[in-house]
Amino acid sequence: MEKQLQVGVISSTHGVRGEVKVFPTTDDVTRFRQLKKVYLDTGREMLPLEIQNVKFFKQFAILKFKGIDNINDIEKYRGKSLMIDREDAVDLDEDEYFIADMIGMKVYTEDGSEFGTLKDVMETGANDVYIIDSLEHGEVLIPAIRECILDVDMDEERMTIHLMEGLV
């Protein structure tokens, strides 16, 4: 399991006083109101940042970090990820999982045969879609609905699916 989870990506600066527009990679953009600190993944290090102010604009969070008061200090981090410690993550309901924990999970069909590996999760409006790198069929898209996803075992890193007609 990942020690840190991504909550957003800096998409651009906002104004000249060091604010940034953040595209949220969390289900609830208002989650940023509860966050006190994040880590900026610079590519070389995890830079801890204290959140000073949060606003919202359309689907974006506008964040102001303590000690960063100039556009030039933050502009170089455009496209970089904002991470949080796992213990600062929201509590999940039953049958909810962090995407980062699911990537790489082995996928089996209901008869027990290995189908492939979960490569990515596509978030759509209605339901998520699991992108599975199948051994036999190449890349296969499986909707994350109860009819298709029979079981997810995080301890065994294993998912069991039902292949509805027309999916492969």
Short mmCIF file of N, CA and C in Angstrom, two decimals:
data_model
loop_
_atom_site.label_atom_id
_atom_site.label_comp_id
_atom_site.label_asym_id
_atom_site.label_seq_id
_atom_site.Cartn_x
_atom_site.Cartn_y
_atom_site.Cartn_z
N MET A 1 0.83 -1.18 0.00
CA MET A 1 0.00 0.00 0.00
C MET A 1 0.88 1.25 0.00
N GLU A 2 0.43 2.23 -0.73
CA GLU A 2 1.15 3.49 -0.82
C GLU A 2 1.11 4.21 0.53
N LYS A 3 2.22 4.86 0.90
CA LYS A 3 2.26 5.63 2.14
C LYS A 3 1.61 6.99 1.96
N GLN A 4 1.65 7.50 0.73
CA GLN A 4 1.04 8.78 0.44
C GLN A 4 0.06 8.63 -0.72
N LEU A 5 -0.96 9.48 -0.71
CA LEU A 5 -1.99 9.44 -1.74
C LEU A 5 -2.08 10.79 -2.42
N GLN A 6 -2.30 10.77 -3.72
CA GLN A 6 -2.43 12.01 -4.48
C GLN A 6 -3.83 12.60 -4.27
N VAL A 7 -3.87 13.93 -4.00
CA VAL A 7 -5.16 14.60 -3.85
C VAL A 7 -5.40 15.64 -4.94
N GLY A 8 -4.34 15.98 -5.69
CA GLY A 8 -4.52 16.96 -6.75
C GLY A 8 -3.25 17.18 -7.54
N VAL A 9 -3.42 17.95 -8.63
CA VAL A 9 -2.31 18.31 -9.49
C VAL A 9 -2.39 19.81 -9.73
N ILE A 10 -1.27 20.51 -9.57
CA ILE A 10 -1.24 21.95 -9.82
C ILE A 10 -1.39 22.16 -11.32
N SER A 11 -2.47 22.83 -11.72
CA SER A 11 -2.70 23.03 -13.15
C SER A 11 -2.16 24.37 -13.64
N SER A 12 -2.22 25.40 -12.79
CA SER A 12 -1.70 26.72 -13.19
C SER A 12 -1.62 27.62 -11.97
N THR A 13 -1.01 28.77 -12.18
CA THR A 13 -1.00 29.77 -11.12
C THR A 13 -2.32 30.52 -11.16
N HIS A 14 -2.61 31.23 -10.08
CA HIS A 14 -3.86 32.00 -10.00
C HIS A 14 -3.49 33.35 -9.39
N GLY A 15 -3.44 34.38 -10.23
CA GLY A 15 -3.03 35.69 -9.75
C GLY A 15 -1.52 35.76 -9.59
N VAL A 16 -1.05 36.81 -8.89
CA VAL A 16 0.39 37.03 -8.77
C VAL A 16 0.91 36.83 -7.35
N ARG A 17 0.03 36.46 -6.43
CA ARG A 17 0.42 36.35 -5.02
C ARG A 17 0.74 34.92 -4.57
N GLY A 18 1.03 34.04 -5.51
CA GLY A 18 1.47 32.69 -5.15
C GLY A 18 0.36 31.66 -5.04
N GLU A 19 -0.87 32.01 -5.40
CA GLU A 19 -1.95 31.02 -5.37
C GLU A 19 -1.86 30.11 -6.59
N VAL A 20 -2.36 28.88 -6.42
CA VAL A 20 -2.36 27.92 -7.53
C VAL A 20 -3.75 27.34 -7.72
N LYS A 21 -4.04 27.02 -8.97
CA LYS A 21 -5.27 26.31 -9.32
C LYS A 21 -4.92 24.83 -9.30
N VAL A 22 -5.70 24.04 -8.53
CA VAL A 22 -5.40 22.61 -8.36
C VAL A 22 -6.56 21.80 -8.92
N PHE A 23 -6.23 20.89 -9.83
CA PHE A 23 -7.21 19.93 -10.33
C PHE A 23 -7.28 18.80 -9.31
N PRO A 24 -8.44 18.60 -8.67
CA PRO A 24 -8.53 17.57 -7.63
C PRO A 24 -8.54 16.16 -8.20
N THR A 25 -7.82 15.27 -7.55
CA THR A 25 -7.86 13.85 -7.92
C THR A 25 -8.52 13.07 -6.79
N THR A 26 -9.30 13.77 -6.01
CA THR A 26 -10.08 13.20 -4.92
C THR A 26 -11.55 13.34 -5.30
N ASP A 27 -12.40 12.50 -4.76
CA ASP A 27 -13.82 12.52 -5.11
C ASP A 27 -14.51 13.83 -4.72
N ASP A 28 -14.05 14.46 -3.65
CA ASP A 28 -14.73 15.63 -3.11
C ASP A 28 -13.76 16.80 -3.04
N VAL A 29 -13.94 17.79 -3.92
CA VAL A 29 -13.03 18.94 -3.97
C VAL A 29 -13.06 19.73 -2.67
N THR A 30 -14.20 19.72 -1.97
CA THR A 30 -14.28 20.47 -0.70
C THR A 30 -13.40 19.84 0.38
N ARG A 31 -12.87 18.68 0.12
CA ARG A 31 -11.94 18.00 1.02
C ARG A 31 -10.75 18.88 1.36
N PHE A 32 -10.38 19.78 0.46
CA PHE A 32 -9.23 20.66 0.68
C PHE A 32 -9.44 21.59 1.88
N ARG A 33 -10.69 21.85 2.24
CA ARG A 33 -10.96 22.70 3.41
C ARG A 33 -10.43 22.07 4.69
N GLN A 34 -10.46 20.75 4.80
CA GLN A 34 -10.02 20.07 6.01
C GLN A 34 -8.51 19.84 6.06
N LEU A 35 -7.85 19.95 4.91
CA LEU A 35 -6.41 19.70 4.87
C LEU A 35 -5.62 20.87 5.43
N LYS A 36 -4.64 20.56 6.24
CA LYS A 36 -3.74 21.58 6.80
C LYS A 36 -2.41 21.60 6.06
N LYS A 37 -1.98 20.41 5.62
CA LYS A 37 -0.70 20.34 4.91
C LYS A 37 -0.79 19.33 3.78
N VAL A 38 0.04 19.55 2.79
CA VAL A 38 0.20 18.64 1.67
C VAL A 38 1.69 18.54 1.37
N TYR A 39 2.04 17.58 0.53
CA TYR A 39 3.41 17.44 0.08
C TYR A 39 3.44 17.65 -1.42
N LEU A 40 4.31 18.52 -1.87
CA LEU A 40 4.49 18.78 -3.29
C LEU A 40 5.55 17.84 -3.82
N ASP A 41 5.17 16.99 -4.76
CA ASP A 41 6.11 16.05 -5.38
C ASP A 41 6.84 16.78 -6.49
N THR A 42 8.06 17.24 -6.18
CA THR A 42 8.83 18.02 -7.15
C THR A 42 9.52 17.14 -8.19
N GLY A 43 9.49 15.84 -7.97
CA GLY A 43 10.20 14.92 -8.85
C GLY A 43 11.49 14.45 -8.18
N ARG A 44 12.05 15.28 -7.31
CA ARG A 44 13.27 14.93 -6.59
C ARG A 44 13.02 14.75 -5.10
N GLU A 45 12.01 15.48 -4.59
CA GLU A 45 11.73 15.44 -3.15
C GLU A 45 10.25 15.69 -2.91
N MET A 46 9.84 15.40 -1.69
CA MET A 46 8.48 15.71 -1.24
C MET A 46 8.57 16.95 -0.37
N LEU A 47 8.16 18.08 -0.91
CA LEU A 47 8.27 19.36 -0.23
C LEU A 47 7.01 19.61 0.60
N PRO A 48 7.12 19.66 1.95
CA PRO A 48 5.93 19.89 2.77
C PRO A 48 5.45 21.33 2.64
N LEU A 49 4.13 21.50 2.45
CA LEU A 49 3.54 22.83 2.33
C LEU A 49 2.34 22.94 3.27
N GLU A 50 2.24 24.07 3.94
CA GLU A 50 1.11 24.33 4.82
C GLU A 50 0.07 25.15 4.06
N ILE A 51 -1.16 24.67 4.05
CA ILE A 51 -2.23 25.36 3.35
C ILE A 51 -2.71 26.53 4.20
N GLN A 52 -2.64 27.72 3.61
CA GLN A 52 -3.03 28.94 4.32
C GLN A 52 -4.47 29.33 4.01
N ASN A 53 -4.88 29.11 2.75
CA ASN A 53 -6.22 29.54 2.34
C ASN A 53 -6.72 28.63 1.21
N VAL A 54 -8.04 28.40 1.19
CA VAL A 54 -8.65 27.57 0.16
C VAL A 54 -9.88 28.30 -0.38
N LYS A 55 -9.97 28.36 -1.72
CA LYS A 55 -11.16 28.87 -2.40
C LYS A 55 -11.50 27.85 -3.49
N PHE A 56 -12.67 28.04 -4.08
CA PHE A 56 -13.06 27.12 -5.15
C PHE A 56 -13.51 27.91 -6.36
N PHE A 57 -13.16 27.41 -7.55
CA PHE A 57 -13.56 28.01 -8.81
C PHE A 57 -13.84 26.89 -9.79
N LYS A 58 -15.11 26.79 -10.20
CA LYS A 58 -15.57 25.69 -11.05
C LYS A 58 -15.18 24.37 -10.40
N GLN A 59 -14.47 23.48 -11.12
CA GLN A 59 -14.10 22.19 -10.52
C GLN A 59 -12.75 22.25 -9.81
N PHE A 60 -12.13 23.42 -9.76
CA PHE A 60 -10.78 23.56 -9.19
C PHE A 60 -10.81 24.05 -7.75
N ALA A 61 -9.75 23.71 -7.03
CA ALA A 61 -9.48 24.31 -5.71
C ALA A 61 -8.38 25.34 -5.94
N ILE A 62 -8.53 26.50 -5.37
CA ILE A 62 -7.50 27.54 -5.42
C ILE A 62 -6.81 27.52 -4.06
N LEU A 63 -5.53 27.18 -4.03
CA LEU A 63 -4.80 27.05 -2.78
C LEU A 63 -3.74 28.13 -2.65
N LYS A 64 -3.59 28.62 -1.42
CA LYS A 64 -2.52 29.54 -1.07
C LYS A 64 -1.71 28.85 0.02
N PHE A 65 -0.40 28.74 -0.21
CA PHE A 65 0.48 28.08 0.75
C PHE A 65 1.23 29.11 1.58
N LYS A 66 1.41 28.81 2.84
CA LYS A 66 2.12 29.69 3.75
C LYS A 66 3.57 29.83 3.29
N GLY A 67 4.04 31.07 3.20
CA GLY A 67 5.43 31.33 2.82
C GLY A 67 5.66 31.45 1.33
N ILE A 68 4.65 31.16 0.53
CA ILE A 68 4.78 31.33 -0.93
C ILE A 68 3.86 32.48 -1.32
N ASP A 69 4.48 33.65 -1.56
CA ASP A 69 3.72 34.88 -1.78
C ASP A 69 3.94 35.51 -3.15
N ASN A 70 4.61 34.78 -4.02
CA ASN A 70 4.96 35.33 -5.32
C ASN A 70 4.72 34.27 -6.39
N ILE A 71 4.20 34.71 -7.53
CA ILE A 71 3.93 33.79 -8.65
C ILE A 71 5.19 33.05 -9.08
N ASN A 72 6.34 33.72 -9.00
CA ASN A 72 7.60 33.11 -9.45
C ASN A 72 8.04 31.95 -8.56
N ASP A 73 7.61 31.96 -7.29
CA ASP A 73 8.00 30.91 -6.36
C ASP A 73 7.24 29.60 -6.61
N ILE A 74 6.10 29.67 -7.25
CA ILE A 74 5.25 28.49 -7.41
C ILE A 74 5.07 28.06 -8.87
N GLU A 75 5.30 28.97 -9.79
CA GLU A 75 5.05 28.70 -11.22
C GLU A 75 5.81 27.48 -11.74
N LYS A 76 7.00 27.25 -11.22
CA LYS A 76 7.83 26.12 -11.69
C LYS A 76 7.25 24.76 -11.33
N TYR A 77 6.23 24.74 -10.47
CA TYR A 77 5.64 23.47 -10.04
C TYR A 77 4.35 23.12 -10.77
N ARG A 78 4.06 23.83 -11.84
CA ARG A 78 2.88 23.51 -12.66
C ARG A 78 2.99 22.06 -13.15
N GLY A 79 1.88 21.31 -13.01
CA GLY A 79 1.86 19.91 -13.44
C GLY A 79 2.33 18.94 -12.37
N LYS A 80 2.76 19.44 -11.23
CA LYS A 80 3.26 18.57 -10.15
C LYS A 80 2.11 18.13 -9.24
N SER A 81 2.28 16.98 -8.63
CA SER A 81 1.26 16.38 -7.78
C SER A 81 1.32 16.90 -6.35
N LEU A 82 0.14 16.99 -5.74
CA LEU A 82 0.03 17.26 -4.31
C LEU A 82 -0.39 15.97 -3.63
N MET A 83 0.35 15.60 -2.60
CA MET A 83 0.14 14.33 -1.91
C MET A 83 -0.20 14.60 -0.44
N ILE A 84 -0.84 13.60 0.18
CA ILE A 84 -1.09 13.64 1.62
C ILE A 84 -0.63 12.33 2.21
N ASP A 85 -0.38 12.34 3.51
CA ASP A 85 -0.07 11.11 4.21
C ASP A 85 -1.34 10.26 4.30
N ARG A 86 -1.18 8.96 4.26
CA ARG A 86 -2.33 8.05 4.31
C ARG A 86 -3.20 8.30 5.54
N GLU A 87 -2.58 8.62 6.68
CA GLU A 87 -3.38 8.85 7.89
C GLU A 87 -4.24 10.11 7.81
N ASP A 88 -3.94 11.00 6.86
CA ASP A 88 -4.77 12.20 6.65
C ASP A 88 -5.87 11.97 5.62
N ALA A 89 -5.93 10.78 5.07
CA ALA A 89 -6.94 10.47 4.05
C ALA A 89 -8.32 10.32 4.69
N VAL A 90 -9.34 10.50 3.88
CA VAL A 90 -10.71 10.33 4.36
C VAL A 90 -10.97 8.87 4.67
N ASP A 91 -11.90 8.62 5.58
CA ASP A 91 -12.31 7.25 5.87
C ASP A 91 -13.17 6.75 4.72
N LEU A 92 -12.93 5.53 4.32
CA LEU A 92 -13.69 4.95 3.21
C LEU A 92 -14.87 4.14 3.74
N ASP A 93 -15.94 4.15 2.96
CA ASP A 93 -17.10 3.31 3.28
C ASP A 93 -16.79 1.88 2.84
N GLU A 94 -17.67 0.98 3.21
CA GLU A 94 -17.53 -0.41 2.78
C GLU A 94 -17.57 -0.46 1.25
N ASP A 95 -16.74 -1.30 0.68
CA ASP A 95 -16.63 -1.46 -0.78
C ASP A 95 -16.10 -0.22 -1.48
N GLU A 96 -15.35 0.62 -0.78
CA GLU A 96 -14.64 1.75 -1.39
C GLU A 96 -13.15 1.52 -1.19
N TYR A 97 -12.37 1.90 -2.21
CA TYR A 97 -10.93 1.66 -2.16
C TYR A 97 -10.22 2.84 -2.78
N PHE A 98 -8.97 3.06 -2.36
CA PHE A 98 -8.14 4.06 -3.00
C PHE A 98 -7.60 3.46 -4.29
N ILE A 99 -7.69 4.22 -5.37
CA ILE A 99 -7.23 3.75 -6.67
C ILE A 99 -5.77 3.32 -6.61
N ALA A 100 -4.95 4.10 -5.90
CA ALA A 100 -3.52 3.78 -5.81
C ALA A 100 -3.28 2.39 -5.23
N ASP A 101 -4.18 1.94 -4.35
CA ASP A 101 -4.03 0.61 -3.74
C ASP A 101 -4.48 -0.50 -4.68
N MET A 102 -5.29 -0.16 -5.67
CA MET A 102 -5.83 -1.18 -6.57
C MET A 102 -4.94 -1.45 -7.79
N ILE A 103 -4.20 -0.44 -8.23
CA ILE A 103 -3.36 -0.59 -9.42
C ILE A 103 -2.38 -1.74 -9.21
N GLY A 104 -2.29 -2.63 -10.19
CA GLY A 104 -1.40 -3.78 -10.12
C GLY A 104 -2.06 -5.04 -9.57
N MET A 105 -3.32 -4.91 -9.14
CA MET A 105 -4.06 -6.03 -8.58
C MET A 105 -4.32 -7.09 -9.66
N LYS A 106 -4.17 -8.37 -9.30
CA LYS A 106 -4.47 -9.46 -10.23
C LYS A 106 -5.99 -9.61 -10.36
N VAL A 107 -6.44 -9.86 -11.59
CA VAL A 107 -7.87 -9.98 -11.87
C VAL A 107 -8.15 -11.40 -12.36
N TYR A 108 -9.18 -12.01 -11.76
CA TYR A 108 -9.58 -13.37 -12.10
C TYR A 108 -11.05 -13.38 -12.50
N THR A 109 -11.41 -14.32 -13.36
CA THR A 109 -12.82 -14.49 -13.71
C THR A 109 -13.47 -15.34 -12.62
N GLU A 110 -14.79 -15.40 -12.65
CA GLU A 110 -15.53 -16.10 -11.60
C GLU A 110 -15.23 -17.60 -11.55
N ASP A 111 -14.71 -18.17 -12.64
CA ASP A 111 -14.35 -19.59 -12.62
C ASP A 111 -12.95 -19.83 -12.05
N GLY A 112 -12.27 -18.73 -11.63
CA GLY A 112 -10.96 -18.84 -10.99
C GLY A 112 -9.77 -18.70 -11.91
N SER A 113 -10.00 -18.54 -13.23
CA SER A 113 -8.87 -18.42 -14.13
C SER A 113 -8.37 -16.97 -14.16
N GLU A 114 -7.05 -16.84 -14.27
CA GLU A 114 -6.45 -15.51 -14.29
C GLU A 114 -6.83 -14.78 -15.57
N PHE A 115 -7.29 -13.54 -15.43
CA PHE A 115 -7.73 -12.76 -16.57
C PHE A 115 -6.70 -11.69 -16.94
N GLY A 116 -6.06 -11.08 -15.94
CA GLY A 116 -5.08 -10.04 -16.22
C GLY A 116 -4.73 -9.23 -14.98
N THR A 117 -4.30 -7.99 -15.22
CA THR A 117 -3.86 -7.10 -14.14
C THR A 117 -4.55 -5.75 -14.30
N LEU A 118 -5.02 -5.20 -13.18
CA LEU A 118 -5.64 -3.88 -13.21
C LEU A 118 -4.56 -2.84 -13.47
N LYS A 119 -4.70 -2.16 -14.58
CA LYS A 119 -3.69 -1.20 -15.03
C LYS A 119 -4.02 0.23 -14.61
N ASP A 120 -5.32 0.58 -14.65
CA ASP A 120 -5.72 1.95 -14.34
C ASP A 120 -7.21 1.98 -14.07
N VAL A 121 -7.67 3.11 -13.54
CA VAL A 121 -9.09 3.32 -13.29
C VAL A 121 -9.49 4.63 -13.96
N MET A 122 -10.50 4.54 -14.81
CA MET A 122 -11.02 5.71 -15.50
C MET A 122 -12.26 6.17 -14.73
N GLU A 123 -12.24 7.43 -14.30
CA GLU A 123 -13.38 7.95 -13.55
C GLU A 123 -14.33 8.63 -14.53
N THR A 124 -15.54 8.12 -14.60
CA THR A 124 -16.56 8.68 -15.48
C THR A 124 -17.69 9.22 -14.61
N GLY A 125 -18.68 9.80 -15.22
CA GLY A 125 -19.78 10.37 -14.47
C GLY A 125 -20.62 9.35 -13.74
N ALA A 126 -20.97 8.27 -14.40
CA ALA A 126 -21.89 7.29 -13.81
C ALA A 126 -21.16 6.34 -12.86
N ASN A 127 -20.12 5.70 -13.33
CA ASN A 127 -19.36 4.75 -12.51
C ASN A 127 -17.93 4.71 -13.05
N ASP A 128 -17.03 4.23 -12.22
CA ASP A 128 -15.65 4.07 -12.67
C ASP A 128 -15.58 2.92 -13.67
N VAL A 129 -14.53 2.94 -14.46
CA VAL A 129 -14.27 1.86 -15.41
C VAL A 129 -12.85 1.37 -15.15
N TYR A 130 -12.72 0.05 -14.94
CA TYR A 130 -11.42 -0.54 -14.68
C TYR A 130 -10.76 -0.92 -16.00
N ILE A 131 -9.53 -0.49 -16.17
CA ILE A 131 -8.75 -0.82 -17.36
C ILE A 131 -7.85 -1.98 -16.99
N ILE A 132 -8.14 -3.12 -17.60
CA ILE A 132 -7.43 -4.36 -17.27
C ILE A 132 -6.56 -4.77 -18.44
N ASP A 133 -5.30 -5.02 -18.13
CA ASP A 133 -4.36 -5.53 -19.12
C ASP A 133 -4.53 -7.05 -19.12
N SER A 134 -5.33 -7.53 -20.09
CA SER A 134 -5.70 -8.93 -20.14
C SER A 134 -4.62 -9.77 -20.82
N LEU A 135 -4.44 -10.97 -20.31
CA LEU A 135 -3.46 -11.87 -20.89
C LEU A 135 -3.84 -12.29 -22.31
N GLU A 136 -5.13 -12.47 -22.55
CA GLU A 136 -5.60 -13.00 -23.82
C GLU A 136 -6.19 -11.94 -24.75
N HIS A 137 -6.80 -10.89 -24.19
CA HIS A 137 -7.57 -9.94 -25.00
C HIS A 137 -6.95 -8.54 -25.10
N GLY A 138 -5.76 -8.33 -24.56
CA GLY A 138 -5.17 -7.00 -24.56
C GLY A 138 -5.85 -6.13 -23.51
N GLU A 139 -6.05 -4.84 -23.82
CA GLU A 139 -6.67 -3.93 -22.87
C GLU A 139 -8.19 -4.08 -22.90
N VAL A 140 -8.77 -4.34 -21.73
CA VAL A 140 -10.22 -4.56 -21.62
C VAL A 140 -10.78 -3.58 -20.61
N LEU A 141 -11.91 -2.96 -20.95
CA LEU A 141 -12.58 -2.01 -20.06
C LEU A 141 -13.75 -2.72 -19.38
N ILE A 142 -13.74 -2.70 -18.05
CA ILE A 142 -14.78 -3.36 -17.26
C ILE A 142 -15.45 -2.30 -16.38
N PRO A 143 -16.76 -2.12 -16.49
CA PRO A 143 -17.42 -1.13 -15.62
C PRO A 143 -17.40 -1.59 -14.16
N ALA A 144 -17.17 -0.64 -13.26
CA ALA A 144 -17.12 -0.96 -11.83
C ALA A 144 -18.54 -0.95 -11.26
N ILE A 145 -19.29 -1.98 -11.65
CA ILE A 145 -20.66 -2.15 -11.17
C ILE A 145 -20.77 -3.53 -10.53
N ARG A 146 -21.75 -3.70 -9.66
CA ARG A 146 -21.90 -4.96 -8.92
C ARG A 146 -22.07 -6.17 -9.83
N GLU A 147 -22.68 -5.98 -11.00
CA GLU A 147 -22.89 -7.10 -11.93
C GLU A 147 -21.57 -7.61 -12.50
N CYS A 148 -20.55 -6.76 -12.55
CA CYS A 148 -19.26 -7.16 -13.13
C CYS A 148 -18.19 -7.42 -12.08
N ILE A 149 -18.15 -6.62 -11.02
CA ILE A 149 -17.12 -6.77 -9.99
C ILE A 149 -17.71 -7.59 -8.85
N LEU A 150 -17.33 -8.84 -8.78
CA LEU A 150 -17.90 -9.76 -7.80
C LEU A 150 -17.22 -9.65 -6.43
N ASP A 151 -15.90 -9.45 -6.44
CA ASP A 151 -15.18 -9.39 -5.18
C ASP A 151 -13.87 -8.64 -5.36
N VAL A 152 -13.51 -7.85 -4.34
CA VAL A 152 -12.21 -7.19 -4.29
C VAL A 152 -11.61 -7.55 -2.94
N ASP A 153 -10.47 -8.23 -2.98
CA ASP A 153 -9.78 -8.65 -1.76
C ASP A 153 -8.47 -7.87 -1.69
N MET A 154 -8.47 -6.81 -0.87
CA MET A 154 -7.29 -5.95 -0.78
C MET A 154 -6.10 -6.68 -0.14
N ASP A 155 -6.37 -7.57 0.81
CA ASP A 155 -5.29 -8.31 1.47
C ASP A 155 -4.57 -9.23 0.50
N GLU A 156 -5.33 -9.88 -0.36
CA GLU A 156 -4.75 -10.81 -1.35
C GLU A 156 -4.38 -10.09 -2.65
N GLU A 157 -4.73 -8.79 -2.76
CA GLU A 157 -4.52 -8.01 -3.98
C GLU A 157 -5.11 -8.75 -5.18
N ARG A 158 -6.39 -9.07 -5.03
CA ARG A 158 -7.08 -9.91 -6.02
C ARG A 158 -8.50 -9.39 -6.25
N MET A 159 -8.90 -9.37 -7.51
CA MET A 159 -10.26 -8.97 -7.89
C MET A 159 -10.89 -10.10 -8.70
N THR A 160 -12.15 -10.38 -8.42
CA THR A 160 -12.89 -11.38 -9.18
C THR A 160 -13.98 -10.68 -9.96
N ILE A 161 -14.04 -10.98 -11.27
CA ILE A 161 -15.01 -10.31 -12.13
C ILE A 161 -15.91 -11.30 -12.85
N HIS A 162 -17.05 -10.79 -13.28
CA HIS A 162 -17.96 -11.52 -14.15
C HIS A 162 -17.89 -10.81 -15.50
N LEU A 163 -17.52 -11.54 -16.54
CA LEU A 163 -17.43 -10.95 -17.88
C LEU A 163 -18.81 -10.99 -18.54
N MET A 164 -19.46 -9.84 -18.56
CA MET A 164 -20.75 -9.76 -19.23
C MET A 164 -20.54 -9.89 -20.73
N GLU A 165 -21.54 -10.36 -21.40
CA GLU A 165 -21.46 -10.56 -22.85
C GLU A 165 -21.15 -9.22 -23.52
N GLY A 166 -20.20 -9.24 -24.45
CA GLY A 166 -19.84 -8.05 -25.21
C GLY A 166 -18.68 -7.26 -24.64
N LEU A 167 -18.17 -7.61 -23.47
CA LEU A 167 -17.07 -6.87 -22.88
C LEU A 167 -15.71 -7.26 -23.47
N VAL A 168 -15.59 -8.49 -24.00
CA VAL A 168 -14.33 -8.90 -24.62
C VAL A 168 -14.59 -9.36 -26.04
#
